[in-house]
Short mmCIF file of C-alpha atoms in Angstrom, two decimals:
data_model
loop_
_atom_site.label_atom_id
_atom_site.label_comp_id
_atom_site.label_asym_id
_atom_site.label_seq_id
_atom_site.Cartn_x
_atom_site.Cartn_y
_atom_site.Cartn_z
CA UNK Z 1 -59.44 161.38 -220.53
CA UNK Z 2 -56.85 164.11 -220.16
CA UNK Z 3 -53.90 163.73 -217.90
CA UNK Z 4 -51.44 166.02 -216.18
CA UNK Z 5 -49.00 165.89 -219.12
CA UNK Z 6 -51.58 167.02 -221.68
CA UNK Z 7 -51.42 170.80 -221.87
CA UNK Z 8 -53.48 172.53 -224.53
CA UNK Z 9 -52.93 176.08 -225.79
CA UNK Z 10 -56.00 177.59 -227.47
CA UNK Z 11 -55.60 180.56 -229.84
CA UNK Z 12 -58.72 182.38 -231.08
CA UNK Z 13 -59.61 186.07 -231.42
CA UNK Z 14 -63.23 185.41 -230.38
CA UNK Z 15 -63.68 185.36 -226.62
CA UNK Z 16 -66.79 183.21 -226.73
CA UNK Z 17 -64.91 180.54 -228.70
CA UNK Z 18 -62.01 180.58 -226.24
CA UNK Z 19 -64.41 180.23 -223.30
CA UNK Z 20 -66.39 177.42 -224.94
CA UNK Z 21 -63.28 175.45 -225.91
CA UNK Z 22 -61.71 175.96 -222.50
CA UNK Z 23 -64.84 174.70 -220.79
CA UNK Z 24 -65.14 171.63 -222.99
CA UNK Z 25 -61.50 170.66 -222.73
CA UNK Z 26 -61.22 171.26 -218.99
CA UNK Z 27 -64.29 169.10 -218.55
CA UNK Z 28 -62.35 166.33 -220.28
CA UNK Z 29 -59.54 166.79 -217.76
CA UNK Z 30 -57.00 168.80 -219.79
CA UNK Z 31 -55.02 171.78 -218.62
CA UNK Z 32 -56.01 174.67 -220.91
CA UNK Z 33 -54.67 178.17 -221.47
CA UNK Z 34 -56.31 180.52 -223.96
CA UNK Z 35 -54.80 183.53 -225.74
CA UNK Z 36 -56.50 185.99 -228.15
CA UNK Z 37 -53.87 186.29 -230.93
CA UNK Z 38 -50.81 184.77 -232.59
CA UNK Z 39 -48.31 187.04 -230.87
CA UNK Z 40 -49.53 185.93 -227.43
CA UNK Z 41 -49.41 182.31 -228.60
CA UNK Z 42 -45.75 182.61 -229.64
CA UNK Z 43 -44.91 184.16 -226.26
CA UNK Z 44 -46.65 181.27 -224.49
CA UNK Z 45 -44.73 178.76 -226.64
CA UNK Z 46 -41.42 180.38 -225.71
CA UNK Z 47 -42.19 180.21 -222.00
CA UNK Z 48 -43.52 176.65 -221.65
CA UNK Z 49 -43.86 173.34 -223.45
CA UNK Z 50 -47.32 172.34 -224.69
CA UNK Z 51 -48.80 169.05 -225.85
CA UNK Z 52 -51.40 170.42 -228.28
CA UNK Z 53 -51.92 173.79 -229.98
CA UNK Z 54 -55.48 174.51 -231.10
CA UNK Z 55 -55.49 177.66 -233.23
CA UNK Z 56 -58.00 179.54 -235.34
CA UNK Z 57 -57.00 179.98 -239.00
CA UNK Z 58 -58.26 183.52 -239.66
CA UNK Z 59 -57.19 186.07 -237.08
CA UNK Z 60 -56.10 189.72 -237.24
CA UNK Z 61 -52.32 190.11 -237.43
CA UNK Z 62 -50.70 186.68 -237.36
CA UNK Z 63 -53.00 184.05 -238.89
CA UNK Z 64 -53.19 180.37 -237.97
CA UNK Z 65 -50.70 179.20 -240.61
CA UNK Z 66 -48.13 181.73 -239.34
CA UNK Z 67 -48.77 180.58 -235.77
CA UNK Z 68 -48.27 177.01 -236.98
CA UNK Z 69 -44.92 177.90 -238.58
CA UNK Z 70 -43.66 179.69 -235.49
CA UNK Z 71 -44.86 176.87 -233.24
CA UNK Z 72 -42.99 174.23 -235.24
CA UNK Z 73 -39.78 176.27 -235.06
CA UNK Z 74 -40.00 176.33 -231.29
CA UNK Z 75 -41.51 172.92 -230.52
CA UNK Z 76 -41.15 170.60 -233.58
CA UNK Z 77 -43.08 167.76 -231.95
CA UNK Z 78 -46.04 169.92 -230.96
CA UNK Z 79 -49.39 168.69 -232.30
CA UNK Z 80 -51.15 171.59 -234.03
CA UNK Z 81 -54.83 171.54 -234.97
CA UNK Z 82 -56.29 174.40 -237.01
CA UNK Z 83 -59.88 175.60 -236.71
CA UNK Z 84 -61.61 177.32 -239.60
CA UNK Z 85 -65.03 178.11 -240.97
CA UNK Z 86 -63.59 178.35 -244.49
CA UNK Z 87 -62.11 174.91 -245.19
CA UNK Z 88 -60.75 174.25 -248.67
CA UNK Z 89 -58.47 171.58 -250.03
CA UNK Z 90 -55.78 174.19 -250.72
CA UNK Z 91 -55.92 175.39 -247.13
CA UNK Z 92 -55.81 171.86 -245.80
CA UNK Z 93 -52.85 170.94 -248.00
CA UNK Z 94 -50.96 174.08 -246.98
CA UNK Z 95 -51.62 173.36 -243.30
CA UNK Z 96 -50.53 169.74 -243.60
CA UNK Z 97 -47.36 170.68 -245.48
CA UNK Z 98 -46.46 173.00 -242.62
CA UNK Z 99 -46.88 170.14 -240.17
CA UNK Z 100 -50.46 170.51 -238.91
CA UNK Z 101 -51.98 167.37 -237.43
CA UNK Z 102 -55.50 168.06 -238.67
CA UNK Z 103 -58.10 170.78 -238.90
CA UNK Z 104 -61.61 171.27 -237.53
CA UNK Z 105 -64.35 172.94 -239.53
CA UNK Z 106 -66.44 175.39 -237.53
CA UNK Z 107 -68.95 174.95 -236.13
CA UNK Z 108 -67.97 171.60 -234.59
CA UNK Z 109 -69.64 169.87 -231.70
CA UNK Z 110 -67.88 169.08 -228.42
CA UNK Z 111 -68.00 165.35 -229.10
CA UNK Z 112 -66.00 165.76 -232.34
CA UNK Z 113 -63.41 167.83 -230.49
CA UNK Z 114 -63.31 165.36 -227.62
CA UNK Z 115 -62.75 162.42 -229.97
CA UNK Z 116 -59.92 164.20 -231.76
CA UNK Z 117 -58.18 165.10 -228.50
CA UNK Z 118 -58.58 161.51 -227.29
CA UNK Z 119 -56.99 160.26 -230.51
CA UNK Z 120 -54.07 162.69 -230.19
CA UNK Z 121 -53.43 161.70 -226.57
CA UNK Z 122 -53.49 158.03 -227.55
CA UNK Z 123 -51.02 158.62 -230.37
CA UNK Z 124 -48.69 160.66 -228.16
CA UNK Z 125 -48.75 157.87 -225.60
CA UNK Z 126 -47.96 155.38 -228.35
CA UNK Z 127 -45.06 157.51 -229.62
CA UNK Z 128 -43.59 157.69 -226.11
CA UNK Z 129 -44.01 153.94 -225.65
CA UNK Z 130 -42.42 153.29 -229.06
CA UNK Z 131 -39.45 155.46 -228.17
CA UNK Z 132 -38.95 153.52 -224.95
CA UNK Z 133 -39.35 150.25 -226.87
CA UNK Z 134 -36.82 151.30 -229.52
CA UNK Z 135 -34.26 152.07 -226.85
CA UNK Z 136 -34.93 148.72 -225.20
CA UNK Z 137 -34.61 146.92 -228.54
CA UNK Z 138 -31.29 148.60 -229.25
CA UNK Z 139 -30.02 147.63 -225.84
CA UNK Z 140 -31.11 144.04 -226.37
CA UNK Z 141 -30.41 143.61 -230.07
CA UNK Z 142 -27.80 146.23 -230.86
CA UNK Z 143 -24.02 146.28 -231.04
CA UNK Z 144 -23.34 150.00 -231.34
CA UNK Z 145 -24.76 150.97 -234.77
CA UNK Z 146 -25.37 147.37 -235.85
CA UNK Z 147 -28.85 146.08 -235.00
CA UNK Z 148 -30.13 142.56 -235.42
CA UNK Z 149 -32.28 140.02 -233.62
CA UNK Z 150 -31.37 137.01 -235.78
CA UNK Z 151 -29.60 134.15 -233.97
CA UNK Z 152 -26.76 134.21 -236.53
CA UNK Z 153 -26.05 137.89 -235.92
CA UNK Z 154 -26.36 137.51 -232.17
CA UNK Z 155 -23.48 135.01 -232.40
CA UNK Z 156 -21.57 137.55 -234.49
CA UNK Z 157 -22.12 140.20 -231.81
CA UNK Z 158 -20.90 137.84 -229.11
CA UNK Z 159 -17.70 137.09 -231.05
CA UNK Z 160 -17.19 140.76 -231.96
CA UNK Z 161 -17.46 141.85 -228.31
CA UNK Z 162 -14.86 139.29 -227.26
CA UNK Z 163 -12.60 140.15 -230.21
CA UNK Z 164 -12.86 143.89 -229.52
CA UNK Z 165 -11.26 143.45 -226.11
CA UNK Z 166 -8.20 141.80 -227.68
CA UNK Z 167 -5.53 143.34 -229.86
CA UNK Z 168 -5.74 140.65 -232.52
CA UNK Z 169 -6.17 141.28 -236.21
CA UNK Z 170 -9.74 140.70 -237.38
CA UNK Z 171 -10.96 139.68 -240.82
CA UNK Z 172 -14.59 140.59 -241.57
CA UNK Z 173 -16.17 138.59 -244.41
CA UNK Z 174 -19.47 139.20 -246.13
CA UNK Z 175 -21.21 140.14 -249.35
CA UNK Z 176 -21.15 143.71 -250.53
CA UNK Z 177 -23.54 145.82 -248.46
CA UNK Z 178 -23.69 143.57 -245.39
CA UNK Z 179 -22.15 146.28 -243.21
CA UNK Z 180 -18.49 145.29 -242.89
CA UNK Z 181 -17.27 148.83 -242.18
CA UNK Z 182 -20.11 149.46 -239.72
CA UNK Z 183 -19.04 146.29 -237.90
CA UNK Z 184 -15.41 147.43 -237.92
CA UNK Z 185 -16.44 150.79 -236.41
CA UNK Z 186 -18.50 148.97 -233.77
CA UNK Z 187 -15.50 146.79 -232.84
CA UNK Z 188 -13.33 149.90 -232.55
CA UNK Z 189 -15.95 151.65 -230.39
CA UNK Z 190 -16.15 148.61 -228.11
CA UNK Z 191 -12.37 148.24 -227.81
CA UNK Z 192 -9.89 149.84 -225.39
CA UNK Z 193 -8.78 151.89 -228.43
CA UNK Z 194 -12.13 153.68 -228.64
CA UNK Z 195 -10.57 157.01 -227.70
CA UNK Z 196 -8.01 156.63 -230.50
CA UNK Z 197 -8.59 157.27 -234.22
CA UNK Z 198 -10.56 154.99 -236.56
CA UNK Z 199 -9.09 155.28 -240.05
CA UNK Z 200 -10.68 153.54 -243.05
CA UNK Z 201 -9.40 153.04 -246.57
CA UNK Z 202 -10.79 151.14 -249.55
CA UNK Z 203 -7.93 149.21 -251.10
CA UNK Z 204 -9.85 148.57 -254.32
CA UNK Z 205 -10.35 152.23 -255.15
CA UNK Z 206 -6.66 153.12 -255.68
CA UNK Z 207 -3.80 152.17 -257.97
CA UNK Z 208 -0.85 150.28 -256.48
CA UNK Z 209 1.43 153.32 -256.22
CA UNK Z 210 -1.27 155.59 -254.84
CA UNK Z 211 -2.42 152.98 -252.30
CA UNK Z 212 1.19 152.51 -251.18
CA UNK Z 213 1.51 156.24 -250.61
CA UNK Z 214 -1.86 156.40 -248.83
CA UNK Z 215 -0.98 153.52 -246.50
CA UNK Z 216 2.63 154.34 -245.65
CA UNK Z 217 2.95 158.04 -246.54
CA UNK Z 218 5.84 159.50 -248.51
CA UNK Z 219 8.79 161.84 -248.15
CA UNK Z 220 9.14 165.10 -250.04
CA UNK Z 221 10.63 164.53 -253.50
CA UNK Z 222 10.23 160.76 -253.37
CA UNK Z 223 8.39 160.82 -256.71
CA UNK Z 224 7.08 163.35 -259.21
CA UNK Z 225 4.44 165.45 -257.49
CA UNK Z 226 5.56 164.63 -253.93
CA UNK Z 227 6.01 168.28 -253.02
CA UNK Z 228 5.79 167.71 -249.26
CA UNK Z 229 6.02 164.95 -246.68
CA UNK Z 230 2.73 163.07 -246.29
CA UNK Z 231 1.62 161.04 -243.29
CA UNK Z 232 0.05 157.71 -244.31
CA UNK Z 233 -2.97 155.89 -242.92
CA UNK Z 234 -0.85 153.70 -240.64
CA UNK Z 235 0.59 156.72 -238.88
CA UNK Z 236 -2.80 158.46 -238.81
CA UNK Z 237 -4.30 155.42 -237.08
CA UNK Z 238 -1.55 155.19 -234.43
CA UNK Z 239 -3.17 154.30 -231.11
CA UNK Z 240 -6.41 153.32 -232.83
CA UNK Z 241 -7.80 151.07 -235.56
CA UNK Z 242 -6.99 150.88 -239.28
CA UNK Z 243 -9.78 149.41 -241.40
CA UNK Z 244 -8.56 147.95 -244.70
CA UNK Z 245 -11.62 147.38 -246.89
CA UNK Z 246 -11.49 145.19 -250.00
CA UNK Z 247 -8.20 143.68 -248.84
CA UNK Z 248 -8.56 140.91 -251.43
CA UNK Z 249 -7.94 143.43 -254.22
CA UNK Z 250 -4.40 144.57 -253.32
CA UNK Z 251 -1.45 143.80 -255.57
CA UNK Z 252 1.19 141.12 -254.80
CA UNK Z 253 3.76 143.84 -253.94
CA UNK Z 254 1.44 145.49 -251.41
CA UNK Z 255 0.49 142.08 -250.02
CA UNK Z 256 4.18 141.60 -249.20
CA UNK Z 257 4.53 145.13 -247.75
CA UNK Z 258 1.48 144.62 -245.59
CA UNK Z 259 2.73 141.24 -244.40
CA UNK Z 260 5.97 142.87 -243.18
CA UNK Z 261 4.07 145.55 -241.27
CA UNK Z 262 1.88 142.94 -239.61
CA UNK Z 263 4.93 140.96 -238.61
CA UNK Z 264 7.08 143.68 -237.01
CA UNK Z 265 4.74 146.70 -236.79
CA UNK Z 266 7.27 148.87 -238.60
CA UNK Z 267 7.43 150.34 -242.10
CA UNK Z 268 9.10 153.06 -244.17
CA UNK Z 269 7.43 155.96 -245.85
CA UNK Z 270 7.79 155.90 -249.64
CA UNK Z 271 11.24 157.40 -250.31
CA UNK Z 272 12.13 157.30 -246.62
CA UNK Z 273 15.01 155.53 -244.88
CA UNK Z 274 14.01 155.67 -241.21
CA UNK Z 275 11.72 152.89 -239.92
CA UNK Z 276 8.50 154.06 -238.28
CA UNK Z 277 6.86 152.07 -235.50
CA UNK Z 278 3.10 152.30 -234.92
CA UNK Z 279 0.60 150.83 -232.51
CA UNK Z 280 -2.31 150.01 -234.79
CA UNK Z 281 -5.03 147.38 -234.62
CA UNK Z 282 -5.90 146.04 -238.08
CA UNK Z 283 -9.45 145.14 -239.10
CA UNK Z 284 -9.57 143.96 -242.72
CA UNK Z 285 -12.59 143.10 -244.83
CA UNK Z 286 -13.41 141.54 -248.16
CA UNK Z 287 -16.29 140.05 -250.11
CA UNK Z 288 -13.86 137.73 -251.92
CA UNK Z 289 -13.12 134.09 -251.13
CA UNK Z 290 -9.52 134.50 -249.97
CA UNK Z 291 -8.88 130.76 -249.68
CA UNK Z 292 -9.88 130.36 -253.32
CA UNK Z 293 -7.64 133.33 -254.18
CA UNK Z 294 -4.76 131.60 -252.37
CA UNK Z 295 -5.44 128.38 -254.29
CA UNK Z 296 -5.37 130.37 -257.54
CA UNK Z 297 -2.11 132.06 -256.59
CA UNK Z 298 -3.71 135.51 -256.37
CA UNK Z 299 -3.31 136.06 -252.63
CA UNK Z 300 -0.46 135.24 -250.27
CA UNK Z 301 -1.23 132.37 -247.94
CA UNK Z 302 1.02 133.77 -245.19
CA UNK Z 303 -0.81 137.10 -245.33
CA UNK Z 304 -4.15 135.32 -245.07
CA UNK Z 305 -2.96 133.59 -241.91
CA UNK Z 306 -1.87 136.95 -240.49
CA UNK Z 307 -5.23 138.52 -241.24
CA UNK Z 308 -7.63 135.77 -240.19
CA UNK Z 309 -6.64 135.51 -236.53
CA UNK Z 310 -10.31 136.19 -235.76
CA UNK Z 311 -12.82 135.82 -238.59
CA UNK Z 312 -16.27 137.40 -238.44
CA UNK Z 313 -18.77 136.30 -241.10
CA UNK Z 314 -21.68 138.64 -241.77
CA UNK Z 315 -24.70 136.76 -243.17
CA UNK Z 316 -26.58 138.33 -246.10
CA UNK Z 317 -29.86 140.09 -245.37
CA UNK Z 318 -31.89 137.52 -247.34
CA UNK Z 319 -30.89 134.92 -244.73
CA UNK Z 320 -32.07 137.05 -241.79
CA UNK Z 321 -35.24 138.74 -242.93
CA UNK Z 322 -36.50 138.81 -239.36
CA UNK Z 323 -34.11 141.76 -238.98
CA UNK Z 324 -35.89 143.91 -241.58
CA UNK Z 325 -38.52 145.49 -239.24
CA UNK Z 326 -35.80 146.29 -236.70
CA UNK Z 327 -33.53 147.76 -239.40
CA UNK Z 328 -36.45 149.78 -240.79
CA UNK Z 329 -36.99 151.32 -237.32
CA UNK Z 330 -33.28 151.99 -237.01
CA UNK Z 331 -32.83 153.58 -240.43
CA UNK Z 332 -36.03 155.65 -240.46
CA UNK Z 333 -34.97 157.13 -237.13
CA UNK Z 334 -31.52 157.94 -238.58
CA UNK Z 335 -33.01 159.40 -241.76
CA UNK Z 336 -35.40 161.56 -239.77
CA UNK Z 337 -32.47 163.11 -237.92
CA UNK Z 338 -30.44 163.56 -241.12
CA UNK Z 339 -33.33 165.11 -243.04
CA UNK Z 340 -34.58 167.11 -240.08
CA UNK Z 341 -38.11 165.85 -240.53
CA UNK Z 342 -40.33 163.45 -238.68
CA UNK Z 343 -40.55 159.98 -240.22
CA UNK Z 344 -42.74 157.65 -238.20
CA UNK Z 345 -42.01 154.46 -240.17
CA UNK Z 346 -43.46 152.53 -243.08
CA UNK Z 347 -47.02 151.42 -243.82
CA UNK Z 348 -47.99 147.78 -243.45
CA UNK Z 349 -48.07 147.43 -247.24
CA UNK Z 350 -44.57 148.88 -247.49
CA UNK Z 351 -43.36 146.44 -244.87
CA UNK Z 352 -44.87 143.55 -246.85
CA UNK Z 353 -43.00 144.77 -249.93
CA UNK Z 354 -39.74 145.06 -247.98
CA UNK Z 355 -40.12 141.58 -246.52
CA UNK Z 356 -40.88 140.14 -249.97
CA UNK Z 357 -37.78 141.55 -251.66
CA UNK Z 358 -34.61 139.45 -251.97
CA UNK Z 359 -32.08 142.25 -251.18
CA UNK Z 360 -29.11 141.46 -253.44
CA UNK Z 361 -27.52 144.67 -252.13
CA UNK Z 362 -28.13 143.67 -248.52
CA UNK Z 363 -28.39 146.20 -245.64
CA UNK Z 364 -26.90 149.05 -247.68
CA UNK Z 365 -29.58 148.57 -250.34
CA UNK Z 366 -32.29 148.51 -247.67
CA UNK Z 367 -31.09 151.82 -246.28
CA UNK Z 368 -30.92 153.37 -249.76
CA UNK Z 369 -34.45 152.19 -250.54
CA UNK Z 370 -35.73 153.70 -247.27
CA UNK Z 371 -33.87 156.94 -247.97
CA UNK Z 372 -35.57 157.10 -251.36
CA UNK Z 373 -38.91 156.42 -249.69
CA UNK Z 374 -38.32 159.11 -247.08
CA UNK Z 375 -37.53 161.67 -249.79
CA UNK Z 376 -40.53 160.78 -251.95
CA UNK Z 377 -43.10 160.22 -249.17
CA UNK Z 378 -45.58 163.03 -248.83
CA UNK Z 379 -46.42 162.26 -245.22
CA UNK Z 380 -44.73 160.88 -242.15
CA UNK Z 381 -45.35 157.27 -243.19
CA UNK Z 382 -43.43 155.75 -246.11
CA UNK Z 383 -45.82 153.94 -248.45
CA UNK Z 384 -45.09 150.88 -250.63
CA UNK Z 385 -45.05 152.90 -253.84
CA UNK Z 386 -42.62 155.42 -252.30
CA UNK Z 387 -39.95 152.71 -252.05
CA UNK Z 388 -39.42 152.39 -255.80
CA UNK Z 389 -38.97 148.63 -255.62
CA UNK Z 390 -39.58 146.61 -258.74
CA UNK Z 391 -43.30 145.74 -259.19
CA UNK Z 392 -42.46 142.09 -258.60
CA UNK Z 393 -41.35 143.06 -255.09
CA UNK Z 394 -44.74 144.59 -254.31
CA UNK Z 395 -46.99 141.60 -253.70
CA UNK Z 396 -50.67 141.36 -254.41
CA UNK Z 397 -52.53 143.50 -251.93
CA UNK Z 398 -49.67 145.90 -251.29
CA UNK Z 399 -50.65 149.55 -251.72
CA UNK Z 400 -54.20 148.37 -252.25
CA UNK Z 401 -53.46 147.07 -255.72
CA UNK Z 402 -55.13 143.71 -255.38
CA UNK Z 403 -58.05 145.09 -253.40
CA UNK Z 404 -58.60 147.82 -255.95
CA UNK Z 405 -58.78 145.45 -258.83
CA UNK Z 406 -61.13 143.15 -257.01
CA UNK Z 407 -63.38 145.97 -255.91
CA UNK Z 408 -63.61 147.19 -259.45
CA UNK Z 409 -64.71 143.79 -260.59
CA UNK Z 410 -61.87 143.74 -263.07
CA UNK Z 411 -59.83 140.78 -261.90
CA UNK Z 412 -59.24 139.74 -265.50
CA UNK Z 413 -58.13 143.20 -266.55
CA UNK Z 414 -54.41 143.95 -266.63
CA UNK Z 415 -53.92 147.65 -265.77
CA UNK Z 416 -51.48 149.59 -267.92
CA UNK Z 417 -49.59 151.26 -265.06
CA UNK Z 418 -49.43 151.34 -261.28
CA UNK Z 419 -50.84 154.86 -261.43
CA UNK Z 420 -53.95 153.53 -263.19
CA UNK Z 421 -54.43 151.02 -260.40
CA UNK Z 422 -53.81 153.60 -257.70
CA UNK Z 423 -56.26 156.06 -259.25
CA UNK Z 424 -58.92 153.41 -259.54
CA UNK Z 425 -58.45 152.25 -255.98
CA UNK Z 426 -58.61 155.77 -254.54
CA UNK Z 427 -61.78 156.41 -256.51
CA UNK Z 428 -63.31 153.22 -255.16
CA UNK Z 429 -62.33 154.06 -251.60
CA UNK Z 430 -63.71 157.59 -251.75
CA UNK Z 431 -66.98 156.20 -253.10
CA UNK Z 432 -67.02 153.64 -250.33
CA UNK Z 433 -66.62 156.34 -247.66
CA UNK Z 434 -69.06 158.75 -249.27
CA UNK Z 435 -66.26 161.22 -249.93
CA UNK Z 436 -64.97 161.22 -246.35
CA UNK Z 437 -61.27 161.90 -246.96
CA UNK Z 438 -60.18 161.12 -243.40
CA UNK Z 439 -61.88 157.73 -243.43
CA UNK Z 440 -60.61 156.96 -246.92
CA UNK Z 441 -57.05 157.88 -245.89
CA UNK Z 442 -57.25 155.55 -242.91
CA UNK Z 443 -58.54 152.69 -245.06
CA UNK Z 444 -55.83 153.32 -247.65
CA UNK Z 445 -53.14 153.41 -244.98
CA UNK Z 446 -51.92 156.89 -245.94
CA UNK Z 447 -52.22 160.30 -244.31
CA UNK Z 448 -54.67 162.99 -245.35
CA UNK Z 449 -52.08 165.19 -247.04
CA UNK Z 450 -50.97 162.34 -249.26
CA UNK Z 451 -54.55 161.57 -250.18
CA UNK Z 452 -55.34 165.22 -250.91
CA UNK Z 453 -52.30 165.41 -253.18
CA UNK Z 454 -53.33 162.26 -255.02
CA UNK Z 455 -56.87 163.63 -255.44
CA UNK Z 456 -55.37 166.72 -257.04
CA UNK Z 457 -52.90 164.69 -259.09
CA UNK Z 458 -55.61 162.45 -260.58
CA UNK Z 459 -58.14 165.30 -260.81
CA UNK Z 460 -60.65 163.39 -258.73
CA UNK Z 461 -63.36 165.01 -256.71
CA UNK Z 462 -64.73 163.97 -253.37
CA UNK Z 463 -68.02 162.08 -253.42
CA UNK Z 464 -71.27 163.83 -252.72
CA UNK Z 465 -73.85 162.84 -250.13
CA UNK Z 466 -75.03 159.97 -252.25
CA UNK Z 467 -71.57 158.51 -252.08
CA UNK Z 468 -70.94 158.76 -255.81
CA UNK Z 469 -67.39 159.39 -256.94
CA UNK Z 470 -66.27 160.05 -260.47
CA UNK Z 471 -63.78 161.94 -262.49
CA UNK Z 472 -64.77 165.37 -263.73
CA UNK Z 473 -65.86 166.01 -267.25
#
């Protein structure tokens, strides 16, 4: 079962336990090293990388939880299993919060240990394979930080790659949240200007005078408050790319100023007299219908023609839902890095909820929802209820809602809140498993820590040997 990459470090102050565990694990084919205390374990962790740490909870000096903390500081991905003869829910919750994989209650038989190690090895293999797969998917379906497998977006990528190699002005169109700035950054990164600056500005966020100063800069004393010369965005982007977001919102005067810059690549700072030449590639974006704005006299037709040399249309997320699983992988990986915690993805119920939602806010909304889920989730897997989507977006069956109601024989009963439904379903599942929390967690699609926390939250108790499960008092 074991292989040459599976190295297990055993920590226990009892020699007979160390010898027994070493014998069992080596028989299964693992490489095993045993140490008698936490200090020796930390030294071993600093010298070499390990696949699994198996540590006793109660030991003189540094106890198992302290060993766990030190181990995670040194090797965050290390799988840590605690062994104890004094298991309590509080201990288990504390261990899981510190990042423990699981715990074994002494005395345990070799078969139980062997099965757990086999499961860990399988999961580690799966994680490695998933990492390889994610990289392959990004290579196949990615354009820098934009990922998609939909045919429409693949055509967008093809056009963007060709456009990036040119020096032509690009107009990116799409609803709010479709990723126009991300696309602009990807085009810049793909272009010969990639070593130059990428400067972005939202034209809708500023007044006319302030936007003029931000774009072209100003000379000292050119207006009240201009206490020093200021370099504008055009100069800051010299040699690179200037991204003009919400271009459809600029005033008629600035439309004319911008047209002149696009025509001769020169401008004056506000209050200045000397023309300034720049080498800047313009990528503009808007969620407005510029042709309609031209027809209504709100946007200059000649400026539109200058901007739309190459037009890239980003389809809304609701028209490419096949991208949602890929985007979920992409964003959960990003969020894990940003939050410095391990997020392994979303549960199947959460994915159903995500696929069922209409996404008026597009990709940006999807990322925000996942960020919310990552913050709220109590384990490494984001659950459907963690996402905070409207109940209508969580279909029957998601988070066990439908199953819970059916199991309770209350299909005609309308529960008051989602918490009522969740509490009922957890109670049913614990009764079904005879109080086996691990089995119930697997059936519920959540990790053990999450289930323990919910048991505490709803003041439930685990079932007894008869399999009964009820609320106290």
